[in-house]
Short mmCIF file of C-alpha atoms in Angstrom, two decimals:
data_model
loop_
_atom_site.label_atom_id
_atom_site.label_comp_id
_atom_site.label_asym_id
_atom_site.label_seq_id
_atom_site.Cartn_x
_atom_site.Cartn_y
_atom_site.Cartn_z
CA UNK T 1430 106.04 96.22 15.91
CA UNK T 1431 102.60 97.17 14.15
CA UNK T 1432 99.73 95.56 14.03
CA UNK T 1433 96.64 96.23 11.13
CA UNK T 1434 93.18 95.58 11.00
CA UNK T 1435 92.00 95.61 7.48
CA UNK T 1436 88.64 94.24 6.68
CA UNK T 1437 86.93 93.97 3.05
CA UNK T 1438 83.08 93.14 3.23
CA UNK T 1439 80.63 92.94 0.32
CA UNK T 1440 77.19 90.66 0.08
CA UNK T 1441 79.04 87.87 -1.45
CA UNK T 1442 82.40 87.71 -0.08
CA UNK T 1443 83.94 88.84 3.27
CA UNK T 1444 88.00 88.64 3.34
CA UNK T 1445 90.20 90.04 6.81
CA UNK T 1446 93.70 90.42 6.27
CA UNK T 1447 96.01 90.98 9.27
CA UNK T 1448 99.19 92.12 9.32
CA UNK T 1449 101.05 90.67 12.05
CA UNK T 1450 104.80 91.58 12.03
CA UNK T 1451 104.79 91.99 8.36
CA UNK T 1452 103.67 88.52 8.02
CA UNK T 1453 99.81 88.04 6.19
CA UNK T 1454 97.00 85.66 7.27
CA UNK T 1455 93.63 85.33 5.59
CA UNK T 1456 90.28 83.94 6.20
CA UNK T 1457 87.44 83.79 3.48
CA UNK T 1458 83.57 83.63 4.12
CA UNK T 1459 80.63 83.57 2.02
CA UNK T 1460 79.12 86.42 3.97
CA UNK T 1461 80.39 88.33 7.48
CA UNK T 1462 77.66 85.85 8.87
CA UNK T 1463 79.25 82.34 7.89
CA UNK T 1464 81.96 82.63 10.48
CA UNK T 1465 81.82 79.39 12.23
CA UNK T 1466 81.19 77.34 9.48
CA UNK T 1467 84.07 76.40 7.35
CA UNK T 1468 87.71 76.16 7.86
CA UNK T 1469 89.58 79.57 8.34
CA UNK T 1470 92.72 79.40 6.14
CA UNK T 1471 96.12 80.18 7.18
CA UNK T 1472 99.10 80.83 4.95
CA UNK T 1473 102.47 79.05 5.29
CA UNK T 1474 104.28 81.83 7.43
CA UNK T 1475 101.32 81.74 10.25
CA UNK T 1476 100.78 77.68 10.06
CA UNK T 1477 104.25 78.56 12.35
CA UNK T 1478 102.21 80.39 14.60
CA UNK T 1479 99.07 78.39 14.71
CA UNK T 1480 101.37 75.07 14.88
CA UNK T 1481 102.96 76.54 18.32
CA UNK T 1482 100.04 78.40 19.76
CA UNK T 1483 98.04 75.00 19.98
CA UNK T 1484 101.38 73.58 21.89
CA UNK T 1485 99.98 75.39 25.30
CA UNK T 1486 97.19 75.90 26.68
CA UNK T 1487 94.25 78.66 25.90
CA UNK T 1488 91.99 79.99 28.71
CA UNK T 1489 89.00 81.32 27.66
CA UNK T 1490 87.52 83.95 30.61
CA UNK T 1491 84.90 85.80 31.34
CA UNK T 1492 84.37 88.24 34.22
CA UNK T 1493 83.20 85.02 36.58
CA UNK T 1494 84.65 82.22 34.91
CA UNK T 1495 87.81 80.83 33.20
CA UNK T 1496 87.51 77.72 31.12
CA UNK T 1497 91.22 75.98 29.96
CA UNK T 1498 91.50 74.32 27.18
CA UNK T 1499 94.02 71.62 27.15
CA UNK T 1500 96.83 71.86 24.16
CA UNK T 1501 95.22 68.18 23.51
CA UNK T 1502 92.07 69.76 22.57
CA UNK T 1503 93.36 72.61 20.57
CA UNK T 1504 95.63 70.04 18.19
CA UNK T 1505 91.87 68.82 17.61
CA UNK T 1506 90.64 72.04 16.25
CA UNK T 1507 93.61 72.08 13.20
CA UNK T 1508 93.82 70.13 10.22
CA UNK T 1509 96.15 70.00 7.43
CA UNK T 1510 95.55 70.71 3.94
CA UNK T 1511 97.28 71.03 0.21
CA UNK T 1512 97.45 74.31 -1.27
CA UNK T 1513 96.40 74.08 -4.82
CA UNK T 1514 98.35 76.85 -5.97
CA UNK T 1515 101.43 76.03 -4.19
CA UNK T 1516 101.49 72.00 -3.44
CA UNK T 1517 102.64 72.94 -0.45
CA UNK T 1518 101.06 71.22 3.05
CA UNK T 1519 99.60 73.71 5.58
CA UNK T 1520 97.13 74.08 8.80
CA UNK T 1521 94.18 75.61 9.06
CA UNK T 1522 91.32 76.13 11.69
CA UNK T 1523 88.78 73.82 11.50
CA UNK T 1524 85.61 76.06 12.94
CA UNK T 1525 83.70 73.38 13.45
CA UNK T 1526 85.52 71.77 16.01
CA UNK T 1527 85.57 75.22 18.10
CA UNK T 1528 81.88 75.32 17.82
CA UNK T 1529 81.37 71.89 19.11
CA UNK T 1530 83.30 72.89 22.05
CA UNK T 1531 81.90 76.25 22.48
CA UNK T 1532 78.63 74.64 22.64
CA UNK T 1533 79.75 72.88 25.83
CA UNK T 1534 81.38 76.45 27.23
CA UNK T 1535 77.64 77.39 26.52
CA UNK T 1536 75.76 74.87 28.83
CA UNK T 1537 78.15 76.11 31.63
CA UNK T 1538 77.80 79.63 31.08
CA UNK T 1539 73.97 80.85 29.62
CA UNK T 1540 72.00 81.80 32.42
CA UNK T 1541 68.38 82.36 31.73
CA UNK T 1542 66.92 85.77 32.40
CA UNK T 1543 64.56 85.74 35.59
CA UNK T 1544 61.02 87.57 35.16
CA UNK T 1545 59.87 89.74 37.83
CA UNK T 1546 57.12 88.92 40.28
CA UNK T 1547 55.25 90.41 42.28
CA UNK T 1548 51.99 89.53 44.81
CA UNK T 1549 50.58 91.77 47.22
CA UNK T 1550 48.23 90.63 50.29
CA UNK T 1551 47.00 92.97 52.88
CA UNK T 1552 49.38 95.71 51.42
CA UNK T 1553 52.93 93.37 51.94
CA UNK T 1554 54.46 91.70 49.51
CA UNK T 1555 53.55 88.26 49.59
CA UNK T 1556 56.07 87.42 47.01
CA UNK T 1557 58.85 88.81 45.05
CA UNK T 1558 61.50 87.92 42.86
CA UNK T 1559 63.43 90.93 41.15
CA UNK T 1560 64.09 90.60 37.54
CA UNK T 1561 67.34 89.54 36.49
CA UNK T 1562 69.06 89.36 32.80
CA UNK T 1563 70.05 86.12 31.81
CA UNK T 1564 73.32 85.86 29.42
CA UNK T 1565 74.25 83.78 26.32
CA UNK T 1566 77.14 82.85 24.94
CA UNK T 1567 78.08 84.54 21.35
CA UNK T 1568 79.96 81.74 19.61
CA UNK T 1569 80.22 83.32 16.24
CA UNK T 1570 82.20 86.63 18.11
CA UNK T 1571 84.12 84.08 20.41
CA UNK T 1572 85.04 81.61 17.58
CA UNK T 1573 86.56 84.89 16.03
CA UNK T 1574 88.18 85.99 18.83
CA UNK T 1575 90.04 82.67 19.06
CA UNK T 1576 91.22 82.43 15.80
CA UNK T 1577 92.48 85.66 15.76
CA UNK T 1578 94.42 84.81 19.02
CA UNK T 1579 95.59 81.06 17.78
CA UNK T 1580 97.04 82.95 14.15
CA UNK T 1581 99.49 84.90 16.78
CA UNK T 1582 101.42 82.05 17.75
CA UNK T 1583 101.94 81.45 21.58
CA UNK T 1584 102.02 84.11 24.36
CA UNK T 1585 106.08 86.11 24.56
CA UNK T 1586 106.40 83.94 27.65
CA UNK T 1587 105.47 80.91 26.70
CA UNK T 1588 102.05 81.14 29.06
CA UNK T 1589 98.34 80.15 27.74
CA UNK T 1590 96.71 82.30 25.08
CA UNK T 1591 93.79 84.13 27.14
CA UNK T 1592 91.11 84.96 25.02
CA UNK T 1593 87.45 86.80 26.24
CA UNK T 1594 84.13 84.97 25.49
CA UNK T 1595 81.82 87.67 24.11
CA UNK T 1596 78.65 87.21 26.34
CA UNK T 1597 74.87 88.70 24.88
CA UNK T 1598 72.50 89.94 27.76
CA UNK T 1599 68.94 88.66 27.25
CA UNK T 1600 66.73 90.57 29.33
CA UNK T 1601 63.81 89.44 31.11
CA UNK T 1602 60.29 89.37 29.48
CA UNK T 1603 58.60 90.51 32.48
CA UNK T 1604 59.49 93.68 34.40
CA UNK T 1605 58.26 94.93 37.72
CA UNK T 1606 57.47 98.04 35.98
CA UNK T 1607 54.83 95.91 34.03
CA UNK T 1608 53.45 94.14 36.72
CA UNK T 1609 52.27 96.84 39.57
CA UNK T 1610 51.05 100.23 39.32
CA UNK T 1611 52.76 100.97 42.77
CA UNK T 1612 56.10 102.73 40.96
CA UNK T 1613 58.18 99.91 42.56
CA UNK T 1614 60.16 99.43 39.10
CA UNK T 1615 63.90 99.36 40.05
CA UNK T 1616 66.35 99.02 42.55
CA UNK T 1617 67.06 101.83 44.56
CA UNK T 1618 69.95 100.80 46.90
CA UNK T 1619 71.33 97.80 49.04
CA UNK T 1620 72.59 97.23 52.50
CA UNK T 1621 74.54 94.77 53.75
CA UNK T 1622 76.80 93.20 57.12
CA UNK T 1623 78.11 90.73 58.27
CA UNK T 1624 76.70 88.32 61.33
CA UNK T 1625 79.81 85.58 60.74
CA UNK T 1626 80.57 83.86 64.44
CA UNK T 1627 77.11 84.85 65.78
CA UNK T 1628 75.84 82.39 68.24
CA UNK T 1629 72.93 80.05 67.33
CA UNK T 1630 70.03 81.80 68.98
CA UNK T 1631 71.58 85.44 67.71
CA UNK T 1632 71.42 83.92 64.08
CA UNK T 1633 67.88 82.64 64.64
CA UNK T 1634 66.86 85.97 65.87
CA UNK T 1635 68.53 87.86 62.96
CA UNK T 1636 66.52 85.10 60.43
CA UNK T 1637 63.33 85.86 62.17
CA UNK T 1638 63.51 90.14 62.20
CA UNK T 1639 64.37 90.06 58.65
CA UNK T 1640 61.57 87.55 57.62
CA UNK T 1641 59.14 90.20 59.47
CA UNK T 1642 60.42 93.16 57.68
CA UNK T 1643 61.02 91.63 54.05
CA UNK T 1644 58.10 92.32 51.96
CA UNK T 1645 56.82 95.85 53.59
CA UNK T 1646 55.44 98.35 51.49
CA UNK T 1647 56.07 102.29 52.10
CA UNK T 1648 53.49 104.84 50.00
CA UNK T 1649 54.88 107.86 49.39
CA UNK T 1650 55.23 110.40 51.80
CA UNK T 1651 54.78 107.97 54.34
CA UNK T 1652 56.97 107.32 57.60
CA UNK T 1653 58.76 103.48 58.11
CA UNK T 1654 59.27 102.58 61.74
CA UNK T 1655 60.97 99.14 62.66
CA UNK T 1656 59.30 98.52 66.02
CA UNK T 1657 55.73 99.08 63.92
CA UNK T 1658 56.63 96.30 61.26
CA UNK T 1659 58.95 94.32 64.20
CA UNK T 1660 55.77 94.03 66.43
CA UNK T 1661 56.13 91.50 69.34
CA UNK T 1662 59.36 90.18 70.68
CA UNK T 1663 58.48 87.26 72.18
CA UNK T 1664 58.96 83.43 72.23
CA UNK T 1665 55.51 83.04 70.59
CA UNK T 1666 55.99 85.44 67.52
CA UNK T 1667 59.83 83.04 66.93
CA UNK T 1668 62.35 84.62 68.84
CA UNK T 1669 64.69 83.52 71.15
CA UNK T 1670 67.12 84.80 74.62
CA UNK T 1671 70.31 85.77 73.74
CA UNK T 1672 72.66 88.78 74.99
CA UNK T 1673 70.93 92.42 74.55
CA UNK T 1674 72.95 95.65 76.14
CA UNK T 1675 70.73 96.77 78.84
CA UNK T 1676 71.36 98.84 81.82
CA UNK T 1677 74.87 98.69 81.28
CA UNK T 1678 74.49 95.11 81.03
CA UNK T 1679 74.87 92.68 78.61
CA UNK T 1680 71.62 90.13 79.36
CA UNK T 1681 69.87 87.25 77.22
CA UNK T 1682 66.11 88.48 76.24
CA UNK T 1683 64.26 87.63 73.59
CA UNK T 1684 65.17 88.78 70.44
CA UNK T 1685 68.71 89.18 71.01
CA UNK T 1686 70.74 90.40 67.47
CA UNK T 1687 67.85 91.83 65.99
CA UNK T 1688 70.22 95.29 65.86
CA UNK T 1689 72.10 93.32 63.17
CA UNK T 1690 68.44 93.90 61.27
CA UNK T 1691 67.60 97.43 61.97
CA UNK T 1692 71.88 97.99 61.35
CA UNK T 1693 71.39 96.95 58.13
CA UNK T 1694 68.21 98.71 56.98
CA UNK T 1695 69.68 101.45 58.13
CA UNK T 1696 72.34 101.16 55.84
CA UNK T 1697 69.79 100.23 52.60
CA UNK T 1698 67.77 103.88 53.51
CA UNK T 1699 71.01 105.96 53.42
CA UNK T 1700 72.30 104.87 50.62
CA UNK T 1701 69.07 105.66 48.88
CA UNK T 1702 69.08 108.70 50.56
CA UNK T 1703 65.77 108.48 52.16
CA UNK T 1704 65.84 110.79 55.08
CA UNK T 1705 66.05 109.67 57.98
CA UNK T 1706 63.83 110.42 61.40
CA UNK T 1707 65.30 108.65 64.07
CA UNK T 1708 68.60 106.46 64.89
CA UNK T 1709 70.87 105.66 67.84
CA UNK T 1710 74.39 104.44 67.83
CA UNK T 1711 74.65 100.99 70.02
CA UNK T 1712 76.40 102.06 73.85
CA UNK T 1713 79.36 99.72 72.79
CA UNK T 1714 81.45 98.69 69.75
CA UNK T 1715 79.94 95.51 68.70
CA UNK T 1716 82.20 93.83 65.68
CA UNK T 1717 79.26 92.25 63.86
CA UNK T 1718 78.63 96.29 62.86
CA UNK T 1719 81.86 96.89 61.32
CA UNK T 1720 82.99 99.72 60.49
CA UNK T 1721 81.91 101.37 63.34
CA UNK T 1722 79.62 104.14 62.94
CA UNK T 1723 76.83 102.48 60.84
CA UNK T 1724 74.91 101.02 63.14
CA UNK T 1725 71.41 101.77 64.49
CA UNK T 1726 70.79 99.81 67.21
CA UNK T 1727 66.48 99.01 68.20
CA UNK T 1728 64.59 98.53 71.73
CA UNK T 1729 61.00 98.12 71.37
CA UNK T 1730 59.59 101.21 73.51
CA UNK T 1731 62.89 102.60 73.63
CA UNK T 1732 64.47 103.41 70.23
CA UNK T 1733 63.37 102.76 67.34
CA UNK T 1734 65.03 103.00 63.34
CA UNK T 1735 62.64 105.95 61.63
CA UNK T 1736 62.63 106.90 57.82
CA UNK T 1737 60.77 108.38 55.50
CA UNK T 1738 59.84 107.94 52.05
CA UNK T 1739 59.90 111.38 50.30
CA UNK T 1740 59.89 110.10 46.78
CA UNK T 1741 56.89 109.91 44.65
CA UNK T 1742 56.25 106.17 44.21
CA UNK T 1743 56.30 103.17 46.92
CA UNK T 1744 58.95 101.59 48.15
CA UNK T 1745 59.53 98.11 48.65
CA UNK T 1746 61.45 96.54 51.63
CA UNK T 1747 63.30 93.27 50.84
CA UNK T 1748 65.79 91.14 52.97
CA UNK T 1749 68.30 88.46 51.73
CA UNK T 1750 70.42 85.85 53.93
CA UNK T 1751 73.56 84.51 52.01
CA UNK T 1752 75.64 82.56 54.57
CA UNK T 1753 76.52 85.13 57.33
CA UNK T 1754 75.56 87.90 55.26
CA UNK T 1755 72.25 90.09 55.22
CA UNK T 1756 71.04 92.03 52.60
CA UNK T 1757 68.47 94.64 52.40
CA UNK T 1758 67.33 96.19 49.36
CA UNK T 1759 65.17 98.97 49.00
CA UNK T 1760 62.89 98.99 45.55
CA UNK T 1761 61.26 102.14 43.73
CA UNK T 1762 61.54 104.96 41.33
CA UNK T 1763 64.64 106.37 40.90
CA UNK T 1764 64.44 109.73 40.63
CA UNK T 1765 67.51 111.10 39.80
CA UNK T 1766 68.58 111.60 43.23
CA UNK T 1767 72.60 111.52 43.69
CA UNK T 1768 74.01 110.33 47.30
CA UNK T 1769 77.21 110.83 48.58
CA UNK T 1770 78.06 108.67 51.44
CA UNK T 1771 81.51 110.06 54.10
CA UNK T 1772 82.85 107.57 56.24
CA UNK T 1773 82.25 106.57 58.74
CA UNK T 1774 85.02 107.48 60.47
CA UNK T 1775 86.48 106.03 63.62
CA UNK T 1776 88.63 108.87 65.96
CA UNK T 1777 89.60 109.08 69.82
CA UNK T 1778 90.21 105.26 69.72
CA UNK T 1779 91.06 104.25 74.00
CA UNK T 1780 92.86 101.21 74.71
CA UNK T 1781 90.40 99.88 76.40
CA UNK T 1782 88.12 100.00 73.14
CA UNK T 1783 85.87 103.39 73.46
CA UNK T 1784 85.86 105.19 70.50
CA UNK T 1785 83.63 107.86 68.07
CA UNK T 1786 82.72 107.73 65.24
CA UNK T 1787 80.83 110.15 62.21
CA UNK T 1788 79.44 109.46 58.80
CA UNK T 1789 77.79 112.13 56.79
CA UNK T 1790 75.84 111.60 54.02
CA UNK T 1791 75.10 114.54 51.17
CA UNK T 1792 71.86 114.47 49.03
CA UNK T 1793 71.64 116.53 45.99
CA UNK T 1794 68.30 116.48 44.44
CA UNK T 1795 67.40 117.67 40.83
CA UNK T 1796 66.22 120.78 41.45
CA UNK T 1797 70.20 121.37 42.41
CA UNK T 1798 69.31 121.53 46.20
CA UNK T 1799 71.49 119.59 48.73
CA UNK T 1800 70.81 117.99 52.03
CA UNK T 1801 73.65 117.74 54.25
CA UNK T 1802 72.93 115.03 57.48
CA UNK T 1803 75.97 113.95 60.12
CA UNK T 1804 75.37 111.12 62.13
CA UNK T 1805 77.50 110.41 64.89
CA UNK T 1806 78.77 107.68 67.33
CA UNK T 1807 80.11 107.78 70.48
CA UNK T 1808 80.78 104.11 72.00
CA UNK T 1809 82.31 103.34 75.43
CA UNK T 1810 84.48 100.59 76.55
CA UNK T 1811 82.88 96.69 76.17
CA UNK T 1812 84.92 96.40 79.63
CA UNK T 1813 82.20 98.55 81.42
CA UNK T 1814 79.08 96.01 80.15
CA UNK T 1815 79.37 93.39 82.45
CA UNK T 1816 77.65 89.45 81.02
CA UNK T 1817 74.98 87.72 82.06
CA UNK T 1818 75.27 84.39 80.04
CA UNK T 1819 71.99 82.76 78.47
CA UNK T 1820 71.08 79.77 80.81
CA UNK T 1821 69.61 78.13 77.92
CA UNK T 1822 73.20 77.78 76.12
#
């Protein structure tokens, strides 16, 4: 079976024939620009069609959302008609009636776009909001698509029609790259994990470290160190006991599950490819750092998460919570960059829970020169951390 496209435009008339199993349909308009605004006529061998497509049900989808249109509500957007020529009584689309309801798909479904901000005290970001592109529903393209869809008749199996909304992007007025002189323009990269099943005062702790970290600023050429931006870890600066591994112990001290932090950092500056100074591997597989191997666990005085920022703008440092899951993005100047992330990789796996682990990471800059880094893990059993339980649980 073949199926043709044929399309006649001029200034005054636009006609679209379609050949659909050697059978003809035909719409007229004014111009290419009136769809939507009359009644798109159908001759009598696709009023068959249209007749038994509007018998099920039509879903109309998007990459997020589905919308379904009852069979009840597609009998509403037909009407039938006398041919002059022919005295004969057919259907035809009534565009009108798609609009109407296309203008309620469109209250669901525009998003405005989100202007960047961007305030700066005592070199930290006081506030920031990224800029996001808002989205708008075509309804001249998607009352197209539909009619095109209906004048097929119903689905082989009998299912819904599925047509796509055509979406616009509207982009934001307001840019970062028009609102600082600092470079920080764009996204650079994102790290995420998961904290799901974390106790109370481990989830406080986690909410705390990120809210000192968000909003730090990096110049270029300058170093980032956690414990520096962390600063005190103590009941008076927000934190909280809960279980810490220390001297092969694990123990409740302030600041407990602030790792899940620095873990997650440390995954935002390798996948920007920033290079990194200084990291340690926790002494035990902790599941709140799956996969293994990506972690970089933080003491104050002890060990610390180290990179630097070798590009030629700042960076910015941002933290997200959504549920259990943190998010840290890194925001700059891309500059063309390319980062290839291996692993990690989990080998040697005991019984009893002891494992390795490697990830590498390959930068390739554009000058053609790459930068090879291996980081690797080596955790021992949880079985030889004894616990100390928090006596304020």
């Amino acid at each position: 079976m073949k199926y043709r496209l044929i399309i006649l435009a001029s200034s005054a008339l636009f006609l679209g024939f379609v050949f659909v199993s050697g059978q003809i349909f035909y719409y007229t308009r004014k111009t290419a620009s009136d769809i939507g605004r009359s009644s798109l006529v159908l001759n009598s061998k696709l009023t068959a069609n249209l007749d038994n497509a509007v018998k099920h049900k039509l879903v109309l989808e998007s990459e997020e959302k589905q919308f379904i249109v009852e069979s009840s509500e597609l009998k509403k957007w037909t009407e039938s008609y006398t041919r002059n020529y022919t005295g004969k009584e057919e259907l035809r689309l009534n565009t009108e009636q798609i609009k109407t309801y296309l203008d309620s798909v469109a209250q669901k479904i525009n998003t405005p776009p989100v202007n960047a901000r961007l305030i700066i005290n005592d070199g930290k970001a006081a506030e920031f909001m990224s800029p996001r592109p808002g989205q708008k529903l075509n309804i001249q393209a998607t009352t197209f698509n539909i009619a095109n869809g209906l004048a097929r008749g119903a689905p082989v199996n009998n299912g819904p029609n599925k047509i796509n909304l055509v979406l616009d992007k509207t982009d934001p007025e307001v840019t970062l790259e028009k609102i600082n002189k600092l470079g920080i323009d764009e996204l650079l990269a994102r790290g995420e994990s998961d904290f799901g099943g974390s106790p109370k005062f481990r989830t406080q702790n986690i909410h705390v470290g990120a809210q000192k970290i968000t909003g730090t600023i990096v110049g270029p050429g300058e170093e980032f160190s956690f414990n520096k931006f962390l600063g005190e870890v103590t009941a008076s600066t927000g934190f909280v006991p809960e279980l810490v591994i220390k001297s092969g112990k694990l123990i409740p001290e302030y600041g407990g599950g602030i790792c899940q932090v620095s873990t997650t950092l440390f995954r935002a500056a390798m996948e920007a490819g920033l290079p990194i100074i200084e990291r340690r591997a926790h002494s035990l597989p902790v599941r709140y750092y799956n996969p293994q191997g990506y972690d970089a666990t933080i003491y104050p005085g002890v060990s610390d998460l180290r990179f630097k920022n070798d590009t030629s703008a700042h960076i910015l440092i941002q933290s997200k919570i959504t549920g259990s899951k943190l998010y840290f993005e890194i925001y700059g100047t891309k500059d063309g960059r390319q980062i290839v992330l291996d692993g990690p990789y989990q080998y040697e796996i005991q019984a009893n829970g002891a494992m390795k682990a490697t990830i590498s990471r390959t930068v390739t800059y554009t000058n053609g020169q790459d930068k090879k880094d291996v980081f690797n893990s080596s955790y021992k059993s949880p079985s030889l951390f004894p616990t100390v339980r928090n006596p304020l649980e």
